Short mmCIF file of C-alpha atoms in Angstrom, two decimals:
data_model
loop_
_atom_site.label_atom_id
_atom_site.label_comp_id
_atom_site.label_asym_id
_atom_site.label_seq_id
_atom_site.Cartn_x
_atom_site.Cartn_y
_atom_site.Cartn_z
CA MET A 1 12.58 -54.13 -21.08
CA ASP A 2 11.96 -55.94 -18.11
CA ARG A 3 9.30 -54.14 -16.09
CA ALA A 4 9.68 -56.65 -12.93
CA HIS A 5 13.06 -55.99 -12.56
CA ASN A 6 12.39 -52.00 -13.01
CA GLU A 7 9.85 -52.28 -10.37
CA ALA A 8 11.91 -54.27 -8.17
CA LEU A 9 15.32 -51.69 -8.42
CA ARG A 10 12.30 -48.81 -8.03
CA GLN A 11 11.28 -50.63 -4.47
CA ARG A 12 14.96 -51.63 -3.88
CA ILE A 13 16.03 -47.73 -3.81
CA ALA A 14 12.86 -46.68 -1.99
CA ALA A 15 13.59 -49.40 0.60
CA ARG A 16 17.16 -48.44 1.01
CA CYS A 17 16.29 -44.60 1.45
CA ALA A 18 13.72 -45.39 3.75
CA ALA A 19 16.45 -47.09 5.92
CA PHE A 20 18.54 -44.44 5.59
CA GLN A 21 18.46 -42.35 8.89
CA ARG A 22 19.56 -38.90 7.36
CA LEU A 23 21.29 -35.74 9.16
CA ASP A 24 18.92 -32.60 9.10
CA HIS A 25 20.94 -29.68 9.83
CA GLY A 26 17.84 -27.62 10.16
CA GLY A 27 15.47 -25.05 8.72
CA HIS A 28 17.52 -22.20 8.97
CA PRO A 29 21.07 -23.18 8.94
CA PRO A 30 23.03 -19.84 10.38
CA GLY A 31 25.01 -18.70 7.15
CA LEU A 32 23.94 -21.02 4.63
CA LYS A 33 21.55 -20.63 2.17
CA ARG A 34 18.88 -23.38 1.55
CA ALA A 35 19.26 -25.44 -1.92
CA ALA A 36 17.96 -28.60 -3.23
CA VAL A 37 19.52 -31.64 -5.99
CA ALA A 38 17.70 -34.08 -7.71
CA ILE A 39 19.18 -37.28 -8.30
CA THR A 40 16.89 -38.93 -11.00
CA VAL A 41 17.08 -42.03 -11.43
CA LEU A 42 15.97 -43.60 -15.00
CA GLU A 43 14.76 -47.42 -15.31
CA ARG A 44 16.20 -49.89 -17.67
CA THR A 45 15.28 -49.57 -21.36
CA ALA A 46 15.97 -52.21 -24.14
CA HIS A 47 19.08 -50.43 -24.92
CA GLU A 48 20.35 -48.76 -21.89
CA PRO A 49 20.68 -50.24 -18.06
CA PRO A 50 19.36 -48.18 -15.46
CA GLY A 51 21.14 -44.75 -14.39
CA PHE A 52 20.67 -41.11 -13.57
CA LEU A 53 21.08 -37.46 -14.54
CA LEU A 54 23.42 -35.71 -14.50
CA THR A 55 24.27 -32.21 -16.17
CA ARG A 56 26.63 -29.83 -17.42
CA ARG A 57 26.37 -26.25 -16.30
CA ALA A 58 25.66 -23.46 -18.99
CA ALA A 59 28.70 -21.59 -20.19
CA GLY A 60 26.98 -18.22 -19.39
CA LEU A 61 26.30 -18.52 -16.00
CA ARG A 62 28.09 -16.16 -13.23
CA ALA A 63 29.01 -19.09 -11.07
CA HIS A 64 30.29 -22.35 -11.51
CA SER A 65 30.07 -22.64 -15.39
CA LEU A 66 30.41 -25.57 -17.04
CA GLN A 67 30.66 -27.39 -13.86
CA TRP A 68 29.51 -30.87 -13.72
CA ALA A 69 25.90 -30.86 -11.22
CA LEU A 70 22.85 -32.58 -10.30
CA PRO A 71 19.70 -30.71 -11.46
CA GLY A 72 18.76 -28.31 -8.62
CA GLY A 73 19.34 -24.58 -7.28
CA ARG A 74 18.07 -22.45 -4.56
CA CYS A 75 14.76 -23.26 -2.44
CA ASP A 76 12.48 -20.30 -3.00
CA PRO A 77 11.06 -18.54 0.33
CA GLY A 78 8.59 -20.68 2.11
CA GLU A 79 9.67 -23.92 -0.28
CA ASP A 80 10.71 -27.60 1.09
CA ALA A 81 13.46 -29.12 -0.15
CA VAL A 82 11.16 -31.25 -2.53
CA GLY A 83 9.25 -28.87 -3.75
CA ALA A 84 12.53 -27.05 -4.93
CA ALA A 85 14.27 -30.29 -6.25
CA LEU A 86 11.57 -31.07 -8.17
CA ARG A 87 10.63 -27.25 -9.41
CA GLU A 88 14.45 -26.79 -10.68
CA LEU A 89 14.34 -30.56 -12.56
CA GLN A 90 11.40 -29.09 -14.45
CA GLU A 91 12.93 -25.46 -15.34
CA GLU A 92 16.43 -27.27 -16.41
CA LEU A 93 15.40 -30.37 -18.04
CA GLY A 94 11.49 -29.78 -18.56
CA LEU A 95 11.06 -32.85 -16.68
CA ALA A 96 7.98 -32.97 -14.58
CA LEU A 97 7.69 -35.22 -11.76
CA GLU A 98 5.66 -35.20 -8.55
CA ALA A 99 6.11 -35.47 -4.93
CA ALA A 100 4.87 -39.41 -5.36
CA ASP A 101 7.95 -40.27 -7.62
CA VAL A 102 10.42 -38.85 -4.54
CA LEU A 103 11.72 -41.99 -3.26
CA GLY A 104 13.71 -40.50 -0.70
CA VAL A 105 15.99 -37.80 1.07
CA LEU A 106 19.35 -37.66 1.54
CA ASP A 107 22.12 -35.76 4.24
CA ASP A 108 22.21 -31.94 3.86
CA TYR A 109 25.52 -31.01 2.55
CA PRO A 110 27.35 -27.79 3.48
CA THR A 111 29.06 -26.00 0.79
CA ARG A 112 32.08 -24.06 0.76
CA SER A 113 30.23 -21.40 -1.28
CA GLY A 114 27.17 -20.69 1.19
CA TYR A 115 24.60 -23.17 0.38
CA LEU A 116 23.01 -26.29 2.45
CA VAL A 117 22.07 -28.73 -0.35
CA THR A 118 19.43 -31.19 0.55
CA PRO A 119 20.01 -34.56 -2.47
CA VAL A 120 16.25 -35.63 -3.26
CA VAL A 121 15.88 -38.77 -5.00
CA ALA A 122 13.61 -39.35 -7.46
CA TRP A 123 12.28 -41.78 -9.90
CA ALA A 124 11.59 -40.88 -13.43
CA GLY A 125 10.44 -44.01 -15.21
CA CYS A 126 11.83 -44.78 -18.48
CA ASP A 127 13.40 -42.72 -21.04
CA PRO A 128 11.72 -39.60 -20.38
CA ALA A 129 11.65 -36.67 -22.85
CA LEU A 130 13.75 -33.75 -21.91
CA SER A 131 13.91 -30.41 -23.04
CA LEU A 132 17.28 -28.57 -22.02
CA ASN A 133 17.33 -24.79 -20.67
CA PRO A 134 20.00 -23.51 -22.52
CA HIS A 135 20.30 -20.85 -20.18
CA GLU A 136 20.95 -23.10 -17.34
CA VAL A 137 22.27 -26.32 -18.88
CA SER A 138 24.32 -27.06 -21.71
CA SER A 139 24.32 -30.52 -21.97
CA VAL A 140 23.01 -33.86 -19.84
CA HIS A 141 24.17 -37.18 -19.63
CA ARG A 142 23.20 -40.89 -18.12
CA ILE A 143 25.11 -41.90 -15.61
CA GLU A 144 24.93 -45.68 -15.26
CA LEU A 145 24.37 -47.06 -11.61
CA ALA A 146 26.83 -49.69 -12.30
CA ALA A 147 29.37 -47.09 -13.26
CA ILE A 148 29.46 -45.56 -9.04
CA GLU A 149 28.97 -48.88 -7.81
CA ALA A 150 32.37 -49.96 -9.29
CA GLU A 151 35.09 -49.96 -6.56
CA ASP A 152 37.57 -47.46 -7.95
CA ALA A 153 34.86 -45.31 -9.00
CA PHE A 154 35.54 -42.60 -6.45
CA ASP A 155 39.10 -41.52 -5.08
CA PHE A 156 40.24 -39.13 -2.34
CA VAL A 157 43.22 -36.90 -2.50
CA ARG A 158 44.32 -34.16 -0.10
CA ILE A 159 44.75 -30.50 -0.99
CA PRO A 160 47.14 -27.76 0.88
CA GLU A 161 44.21 -25.75 1.62
CA SER A 162 42.63 -27.90 3.93
CA GLU A 163 42.92 -31.25 6.42
CA ARG A 164 39.92 -32.67 4.76
CA ARG A 165 39.74 -35.15 2.27
CA VAL A 166 38.56 -34.16 -1.44
CA VAL A 167 36.16 -36.79 -2.89
CA ARG A 168 36.19 -37.16 -7.02
CA LEU A 169 34.30 -39.28 -9.17
CA ARG A 170 35.69 -40.56 -12.07
CA PHE A 171 33.94 -39.98 -15.52
CA GLU A 172 34.86 -40.32 -18.85
CA ASP A 173 38.47 -38.34 -19.23
CA ASP A 174 37.56 -36.09 -16.00
CA PHE A 175 36.72 -35.96 -12.54
CA ILE A 176 33.20 -34.82 -11.22
CA HIS A 177 34.38 -33.24 -7.67
CA ALA A 178 32.43 -32.30 -4.56
CA PRO A 179 29.59 -30.94 -3.77
CA THR A 180 28.56 -32.87 -6.64
CA ALA A 181 30.48 -36.16 -6.06
CA ALA A 182 30.19 -36.19 -2.49
CA LEU A 183 26.04 -36.38 -2.69
CA ILE A 184 26.71 -39.10 -5.57
CA TYR A 185 28.86 -40.70 -3.22
CA GLN A 186 26.52 -41.01 -0.69
CA PHE A 187 23.74 -42.32 -2.77
CA ARG A 188 26.14 -44.91 -4.10
CA GLU A 189 26.59 -45.93 -0.60
CA VAL A 190 22.95 -45.63 0.40
CA LEU A 191 22.12 -48.29 -2.45
CA ALA A 192 24.51 -50.33 -0.79
CA GLY A 193 22.76 -50.08 2.41
CA ARG A 194 25.76 -48.18 4.15
CA ALA A 195 24.95 -44.97 5.91
CA THR A 196 28.31 -43.29 5.07
CA ARG A 197 28.09 -39.46 6.08
CA VAL A 198 29.84 -37.22 3.58
CA ALA A 199 29.50 -33.81 5.22
CA ASP A 200 33.07 -33.68 6.19
CA LEU A 201 34.38 -34.45 2.59
CA GLU A 202 36.43 -31.46 1.20
CA GLN A 203 35.39 -29.75 -2.14
CA PRO A 204 38.12 -28.11 -4.24
CA VAL A 205 39.40 -24.51 -4.40
CA PHE A 206 37.97 -23.67 -7.31
CA ALA A 207 34.15 -24.44 -5.63
CA TRP A 208 34.81 -22.19 -2.69
CA LYS A 209 33.17 -19.54 -4.23
#
């Protein structure tokens, strides 16, 4: 494992996040509940390239069961986005990170289901031990950074119900849809040094409730 390479990657991601001027919708957006997710970056190991964690939600959840998602959830009263993302990361995956592990915060994304989601980029180091909460997560997956940096990783489609484009991320034989795909797409763009906004990207109709 190349420690110099991993430290250079960490510094590069932190620098790109610091250079990104995020759009903040304010502390109490009308009609939307605050939520946060963690884009949890894993460094290169002897057998795995750098990547980030993606989960599949548990089958028994009342909303959005079995959908692909970044670890996260609703902010508790008085809790900021960073605190919520780190708390949810520990509750869902048993992964305890600290504020010092946070590399940056991306744009707030308003969802059709009534949330304003703040993505928090965090560094989890080398192959951390995970303990999945079966009530919230059915599986966890390591997505390579190179996979989302590929030119054809994302596509954009139209639906009759909206004038906005729906963004999708190809993953194995499936698609990851917005809002998750929109957040990952902006993360990809930030890694490339591009300030690409995603709030206008649509979600498929099944994600509207």
